[in-house]
Short mmCIF file of C-alpha atoms in Angstrom, two decimals:
data_model
loop_
_atom_site.label_atom_id
_atom_site.label_comp_id
_atom_site.label_asym_id
_atom_site.label_seq_id
_atom_site.Cartn_x
_atom_site.Cartn_y
_atom_site.Cartn_z
CA MET A 1230 -11.40 9.92 3.32
CA ARG A 1231 -8.70 12.16 1.83
CA ALA A 1232 -6.96 11.28 -1.35
CA ILE A 1233 -3.25 10.70 -0.99
CA TRP A 1234 -2.35 10.62 -4.67
CA LYS A 1235 -3.86 11.51 -8.05
CA GLY A 1236 -2.87 10.04 -11.30
CA ALA A 1237 -4.08 7.62 -13.96
CA VAL A 1238 -4.10 3.87 -14.61
CA SER A 1239 -2.56 3.31 -17.98
CA PHE A 1240 -3.31 -0.02 -19.87
CA GLY A 1241 -2.65 -0.07 -23.53
CA LEU A 1242 -3.76 3.21 -24.97
CA VAL A 1243 -6.42 3.64 -22.32
CA ASN A 1244 -5.98 5.91 -19.48
CA VAL A 1245 -8.31 5.97 -16.26
CA PRO A 1246 -7.76 9.12 -14.14
CA VAL A 1247 -8.05 7.95 -10.54
CA ARG A 1248 -7.65 9.21 -7.01
CA VAL A 1249 -5.93 6.93 -4.48
CA TYR A 1250 -7.13 6.55 -0.80
CA ALA A 1251 -5.61 4.47 2.00
CA ALA A 1252 -7.83 1.39 2.50
CA THR A 1253 -6.76 0.67 6.01
CA GLY A 1254 -6.16 2.58 9.25
CA THR A 1255 -4.93 1.70 12.77
CA LYS A 1256 -7.40 1.72 15.53
CA ASP A 1257 -4.86 1.48 18.34
CA VAL A 1258 -5.26 3.64 21.50
CA SER A 1259 -2.85 6.54 21.09
CA PHE A 1260 -0.50 7.47 24.02
CA HIS A 1261 1.87 10.34 24.59
CA GLN A 1262 5.03 9.91 26.60
CA VAL A 1263 4.86 12.06 29.70
CA HIS A 1264 6.73 12.77 32.91
CA ALA A 1265 5.16 10.67 35.60
CA ALA A 1266 5.55 13.25 38.25
CA ASP A 1267 3.74 16.21 36.56
CA GLY A 1268 2.35 14.95 33.23
CA GLY A 1269 4.64 17.05 31.08
CA ARG A 1270 5.18 15.89 27.53
CA ILE A 1271 8.52 14.18 26.75
CA LYS A 1272 10.53 15.87 23.91
CA TYR A 1273 13.33 14.44 21.91
CA GLN A 1274 15.89 16.79 20.30
CA ARG A 1275 17.84 15.97 17.21
CA THR A 1276 21.49 16.55 18.04
CA CYS A 1277 24.72 15.96 16.26
CA SER A 1278 26.85 13.12 17.63
CA VAL A 1279 30.10 14.97 16.81
CA ASP A 1280 29.54 18.30 18.71
CA GLY A 1281 26.30 17.53 20.54
CA GLU A 1282 24.49 20.61 19.15
CA PRO A 1283 20.82 20.66 18.14
CA VAL A 1284 20.27 20.25 14.39
CA ALA A 1285 17.41 21.83 12.40
CA TYR A 1286 15.23 19.36 10.42
CA GLY A 1287 16.11 21.11 7.33
CA ASP A 1288 19.71 20.48 7.84
CA ILE A 1289 19.42 16.75 8.24
CA ALA A 1290 20.56 14.64 5.33
CA LYS A 1291 20.70 10.83 4.69
CA GLY A 1292 24.01 8.97 5.22
CA TYR A 1293 24.98 5.75 3.74
CA GLU A 1294 28.03 4.15 5.44
CA THR A 1295 30.31 1.93 3.19
CA GLU A 1296 31.85 -1.26 4.30
CA ASP A 1297 35.19 0.72 4.55
CA GLY A 1298 33.67 3.15 7.05
CA ASP A 1299 33.32 5.98 4.50
CA LEU A 1300 30.19 8.02 4.52
CA VAL A 1301 28.11 9.03 1.45
CA VAL A 1302 25.81 11.97 2.25
CA LEU A 1303 22.58 12.25 0.01
CA SER A 1304 20.39 15.41 0.25
CA ASP A 1305 16.69 15.65 -0.50
CA ALA A 1306 17.82 17.32 -3.78
CA ASP A 1307 19.92 14.25 -4.66
CA LEU A 1308 17.02 11.87 -4.31
CA ALA A 1309 14.46 14.07 -5.90
CA ALA A 1310 16.62 14.06 -9.04
CA LEU A 1311 16.39 10.31 -9.41
CA PRO A 1312 14.33 9.16 -12.43
CA LEU A 1313 10.83 7.78 -11.83
CA SER A 1314 9.56 6.30 -15.07
CA THR A 1315 6.06 6.03 -13.80
CA GLY A 1316 5.56 9.58 -12.60
CA ARG A 1317 1.85 10.20 -12.00
CA GLU A 1318 0.90 6.98 -13.85
CA ILE A 1319 -0.11 3.62 -12.65
CA GLU A 1320 1.47 1.58 -15.51
CA VAL A 1321 0.05 -1.82 -16.13
CA VAL A 1322 2.80 -4.20 -17.14
CA GLU A 1323 0.88 -7.51 -17.37
CA PHE A 1324 -2.27 -9.40 -16.22
CA VAL A 1325 -1.66 -12.58 -14.25
CA PRO A 1326 -3.84 -15.17 -12.41
CA GLU A 1327 -4.25 -13.87 -8.84
CA ALA A 1328 -3.37 -17.36 -7.40
CA GLN A 1329 0.11 -16.77 -8.78
CA VAL A 1330 0.83 -13.82 -6.44
CA ASP A 1331 2.06 -15.07 -3.10
CA PRO A 1332 -0.04 -13.45 -0.31
CA LEU A 1333 3.29 -13.10 1.55
CA MET A 1334 4.35 -10.38 -0.99
CA TYR A 1335 1.25 -8.11 -0.24
CA ASP A 1336 2.06 -4.94 1.63
CA LYS A 1337 -0.25 -1.88 1.78
CA ALA A 1338 -3.76 -1.64 0.27
CA TYR A 1339 -5.45 1.36 -1.27
CA TYR A 1340 -8.73 2.15 -2.95
CA LEU A 1341 -8.88 3.70 -6.44
CA GLU A 1342 -11.76 6.17 -7.17
CA PRO A 1343 -12.39 7.11 -10.70
CA GLU A 1344 -12.68 10.77 -11.76
CA LYS A 1345 -16.27 11.53 -12.84
CA THR A 1346 -15.31 11.44 -16.52
CA ALA A 1347 -13.60 8.02 -16.14
CA ALA A 1348 -16.53 6.01 -14.74
CA LYS A 1349 -16.88 3.90 -18.00
CA PRO A 1350 -13.24 2.90 -18.47
CA TYR A 1351 -12.90 2.21 -14.74
CA ALA A 1352 -15.97 -0.12 -14.94
CA LEU A 1353 -14.49 -1.69 -18.03
CA LEU A 1354 -11.16 -2.52 -16.30
CA ARG A 1355 -13.06 -3.68 -13.19
CA GLU A 1356 -15.24 -6.13 -15.06
CA ALA A 1357 -12.35 -7.39 -17.38
CA LEU A 1358 -10.38 -8.28 -14.29
CA THR A 1359 -13.37 -9.96 -12.75
CA ALA A 1360 -14.37 -11.97 -15.96
CA THR A 1361 -10.72 -13.04 -16.55
CA GLU A 1362 -10.04 -13.83 -12.91
CA ARG A 1363 -6.68 -11.94 -13.17
CA VAL A 1364 -4.94 -9.12 -11.40
CA ALA A 1365 -2.94 -6.34 -13.13
CA VAL A 1366 0.67 -6.14 -12.18
CA VAL A 1367 1.64 -2.40 -12.19
CA LYS A 1368 4.36 -0.05 -11.31
CA VAL A 1369 3.49 3.23 -9.43
CA ALA A 1370 5.54 5.95 -7.84
CA LEU A 1371 4.08 6.60 -4.31
CA ARG A 1372 5.97 9.12 -2.01
CA GLN A 1373 8.67 9.59 -4.62
CA ARG A 1374 9.64 5.90 -4.81
CA GLU A 1375 8.63 3.44 -7.49
CA THR A 1376 7.01 0.34 -6.17
CA LEU A 1377 5.56 -2.82 -7.49
CA ALA A 1378 1.72 -3.45 -7.08
CA VAL A 1379 -1.25 -5.22 -8.31
CA LEU A 1380 -4.82 -4.12 -9.11
CA ARG A 1381 -7.41 -6.38 -7.98
CA VAL A 1382 -11.22 -6.06 -7.55
CA ARG A 1383 -12.98 -6.02 -4.18
CA GLY A 1384 -16.70 -5.70 -4.59
CA ASP A 1385 -17.34 -2.72 -6.87
CA VAL A 1386 -13.85 -1.11 -6.17
CA ILE A 1387 -10.55 -1.61 -7.75
CA CYS A 1388 -7.86 -1.91 -5.27
CA LEU A 1389 -4.18 -1.14 -5.48
CA GLN A 1390 -2.17 -3.47 -3.45
CA THR A 1391 1.46 -2.72 -3.15
CA VAL A 1392 3.80 -5.79 -3.03
CA LEU A 1393 7.29 -6.37 -1.90
CA TRP A 1394 10.02 -6.73 -4.35
CA PRO A 1395 11.18 -10.40 -4.77
CA ASP A 1396 14.51 -9.89 -2.81
CA GLU A 1397 12.52 -8.50 0.16
CA VAL A 1398 10.82 -11.76 0.93
CA ARG A 1399 12.94 -14.00 3.06
CA GLU A 1400 13.26 -17.68 2.41
CA PRO A 1401 12.77 -19.98 5.41
CA ASP A 1402 15.99 -21.66 6.43
CA PHE A 1403 14.82 -24.06 9.11
CA GLU A 1404 17.03 -27.15 9.49
CA VAL A 1405 14.16 -29.13 11.10
CA LEU A 1406 12.12 -28.88 7.86
CA GLY A 1407 14.60 -31.16 6.24
CA THR A 1408 14.09 -33.87 8.75
CA ASP A 1409 12.35 -37.11 7.46
CA VAL A 1410 9.11 -37.54 9.41
CA THR A 1411 6.83 -40.56 9.33
CA LEU A 1412 3.11 -39.98 9.57
CA LYS A 1413 0.71 -42.77 10.40
CA PRO A 1414 -2.52 -42.92 8.47
CA ALA A 1415 -4.38 -42.91 11.74
CA GLU A 1416 -2.64 -39.72 12.92
CA LEU A 1417 -3.39 -37.97 9.62
CA ALA A 1418 -6.94 -39.03 9.72
CA MET A 1419 -7.40 -37.70 13.27
CA ALA A 1420 -5.72 -34.40 12.42
CA SER A 1421 -8.01 -33.95 9.33
CA SER A 1422 -10.96 -34.91 11.51
CA LEU A 1423 -10.02 -31.98 13.90
CA VAL A 1424 -9.61 -29.56 11.02
CA GLU A 1425 -13.07 -30.50 9.75
CA SER A 1426 -14.56 -30.12 13.22
CA LEU A 1427 -13.49 -26.53 13.34
CA ALA A 1428 -14.22 -25.72 9.66
CA ALA A 1429 -16.12 -22.55 9.04
CA ASP A 1430 -16.59 -19.67 6.62
CA PHE A 1431 -14.26 -16.72 7.47
CA ASP A 1432 -16.21 -13.87 9.00
CA PRO A 1433 -13.75 -11.19 10.27
CA THR A 1434 -16.51 -9.23 11.97
CA GLN A 1435 -16.67 -11.78 14.77
CA TYR A 1436 -13.23 -11.01 15.97
CA ALA A 1437 -12.18 -7.96 18.01
CA ASP A 1438 -8.97 -6.55 19.46
CA GLY A 1439 -9.38 -7.58 23.10
CA TYR A 1440 -6.23 -5.73 24.20
CA ARG A 1441 -7.33 -2.40 22.67
CA GLU A 1442 -10.81 -2.78 24.34
CA ALA A 1443 -9.15 -3.60 27.69
CA VAL A 1444 -6.90 -0.39 27.43
CA ARG A 1445 -10.04 1.81 26.67
CA ALA A 1446 -11.84 0.19 29.56
CA LEU A 1447 -8.94 0.98 31.82
CA VAL A 1448 -8.86 4.59 30.58
CA GLU A 1449 -12.63 5.03 31.11
CA GLU A 1450 -12.29 3.51 34.56
CA LYS A 1451 -9.58 6.04 35.68
CA ILE A 1452 -11.73 8.90 34.19
CA ALA A 1453 -14.84 7.76 36.05
CA SER A 1454 -12.88 7.39 39.40
CA GLY A 1455 -11.48 10.92 39.00
CA ASP A 1456 -7.85 9.63 38.65
CA VAL A 1457 -7.05 12.42 36.17
CA ARG A 1458 -4.96 15.52 36.05
CA ARG A 1459 -5.12 18.64 33.83
CA ALA A 1460 -2.71 18.43 30.89
CA PRO A 1461 0.05 21.03 31.23
CA ALA A 1462 -0.02 23.77 28.68
CA VAL A 1463 2.41 23.16 25.88
CA ALA A 1464 4.87 25.98 25.14
CA GLU A 1465 4.43 27.63 21.77
CA GLY A 1466 6.52 26.21 19.00
CA SER A 1467 6.07 23.09 20.25
CA GLY A 1468 -15.24 16.50 -21.25
CA ASN A 1469 -17.54 15.20 -23.48
CA GLY A 1470 -18.89 11.80 -22.53
CA ASP A 1471 -19.87 10.48 -25.98
CA GLY A 1472 -16.56 11.36 -27.49
CA GLU A 1473 -14.68 9.61 -24.70
CA VAL A 1474 -16.54 6.37 -25.36
CA VAL A 1475 -15.59 6.38 -28.92
CA ASP A 1476 -11.98 7.26 -28.04
CA LEU A 1477 -12.02 4.28 -25.48
CA LEU A 1478 -13.36 1.78 -27.97
CA SER A 1479 -10.65 2.93 -30.59
CA ALA A 1480 -7.87 2.84 -27.94
CA LEU A 1481 -8.84 -0.64 -26.85
CA ARG A 1482 -8.83 -1.89 -30.55
CA ARG A 1483 -5.29 -0.46 -31.20
CA SER A 1484 -4.10 -1.95 -27.88
CA VAL A 1485 -5.27 -5.31 -28.87
CA GLU A 1486 -3.74 -5.01 -32.35
CA ARG A 1487 -0.42 -4.03 -30.75
CA ALA A 1488 -0.45 -6.75 -28.33
CA LYS A 1489 -1.16 -9.26 -31.16
CA ALA A 1490 1.62 -7.72 -33.25
CA ARG A 1491 4.11 -8.26 -30.49
CA ARG A 1492 3.05 -11.97 -30.20
CA GLY A 1493 3.15 -12.46 -33.98
CA GLU A 1494 -0.55 -13.03 -34.13
CA THR A 1495 -2.98 -11.71 -37.02
CA SER A 1496 -6.35 -10.08 -36.82
CA GLU A 1497 -7.65 -11.99 -39.84
CA GLY A 1498 -10.37 -14.48 -38.97
CA ASP A 1499 -10.82 -12.98 -35.55
CA GLU A 1500 -14.25 -13.81 -33.98
CA PRO A 1501 -16.76 -10.87 -33.69
CA ALA A 1502 -16.41 -8.96 -30.52
CA PRO A 1503 -18.81 -10.36 -27.83
CA GLU A 1504 -21.77 -8.34 -26.69
CA PRO A 1505 -20.99 -5.73 -24.02
CA VAL A 1506 -20.92 -7.19 -20.42
CA PRO A 1507 -23.52 -5.35 -18.21
CA THR A 1508 -21.52 -3.50 -15.58
CA ARG A 1509 -22.42 -2.67 -11.94
CA SER A 1510 -22.80 0.97 -11.11
CA THR A 1511 -19.64 2.59 -9.73
CA THR A 1512 -20.04 3.43 -6.05
CA ARG A 1513 -18.98 6.10 -4.51
CA LYS A 1514 7.01 24.15 19.67
CA ARG A 1515 9.32 26.94 20.54
CA GLY A 1516 12.32 24.59 20.57
CA ALA A 1517 15.93 25.00 21.56
CA PRO A 1518 18.33 26.91 19.34
CA THR A 1519 19.11 24.92 16.31
CA LYS A 1520 22.36 24.25 14.48
CA LYS A 1521 23.08 24.81 10.95
CA GLY A 1522 25.04 22.41 8.83
CA THR A 1523 24.80 18.91 7.56
CA SER A 1524 24.44 16.02 10.05
CA LYS A 1525 25.84 12.62 9.70
CA SER A 1526 22.67 10.89 10.52
CA ALA A 1527 21.90 7.70 8.69
#
């Protein structure tokens, strides 16, 4: 796997340098659009709707159309200048029970790999999340845009799961749901019996993408029968470990004191710190002439 982002998880005064990897990938059969007559690749050219001329990719900006029909043009430089408070940091905002995060809000999943010098704080965060049965709500800037996410544990790995912003989740507005329905005890009992008869432990490995397998079989069948043609040639252009442990413990203590101070609590009379929790080991085309100028593409 190739890391798509490097930064650090920040909770309290503790920083955990990590690399971020995509946790999922599509396995769909990939197709090209081609001319049925000769197999030539289909190309799409970016053109301006005003004069019909081709537009170079570097001359394309983003356009926002107002309700009055006016157009606001934003360049890459305009967007790059927007402030990103999180930068190269995964900032922990709070720790919440995982059950409180609606699965509907989950978006993309990533794996976090600790840098070699961060194995201990990484394991510490992982075990703390597991022991408390909580997830960390974080903010992170991926692809130049700040997003909300949670850190949760999957096996030995901490996962970064981006979540949708609250206003991106639609509320169901189905009139039929407001209709009064009377359920007879016998009907409910029979439905429950049906559910129990099909009850099982979820094992995703027993499921497969039948359509994808059928497409691959079709392709293999055509290859075996000789129903293939030579693809036309494409035209050109197409640190010190001990010191870190001491610093980590000190940072944790100061973080706890700050958190208590914000809540108006005192450190006097606190119970002694528990014995360290044993941790698991961390795993490891030449194109057509192009046009200069700003397009009005959205």
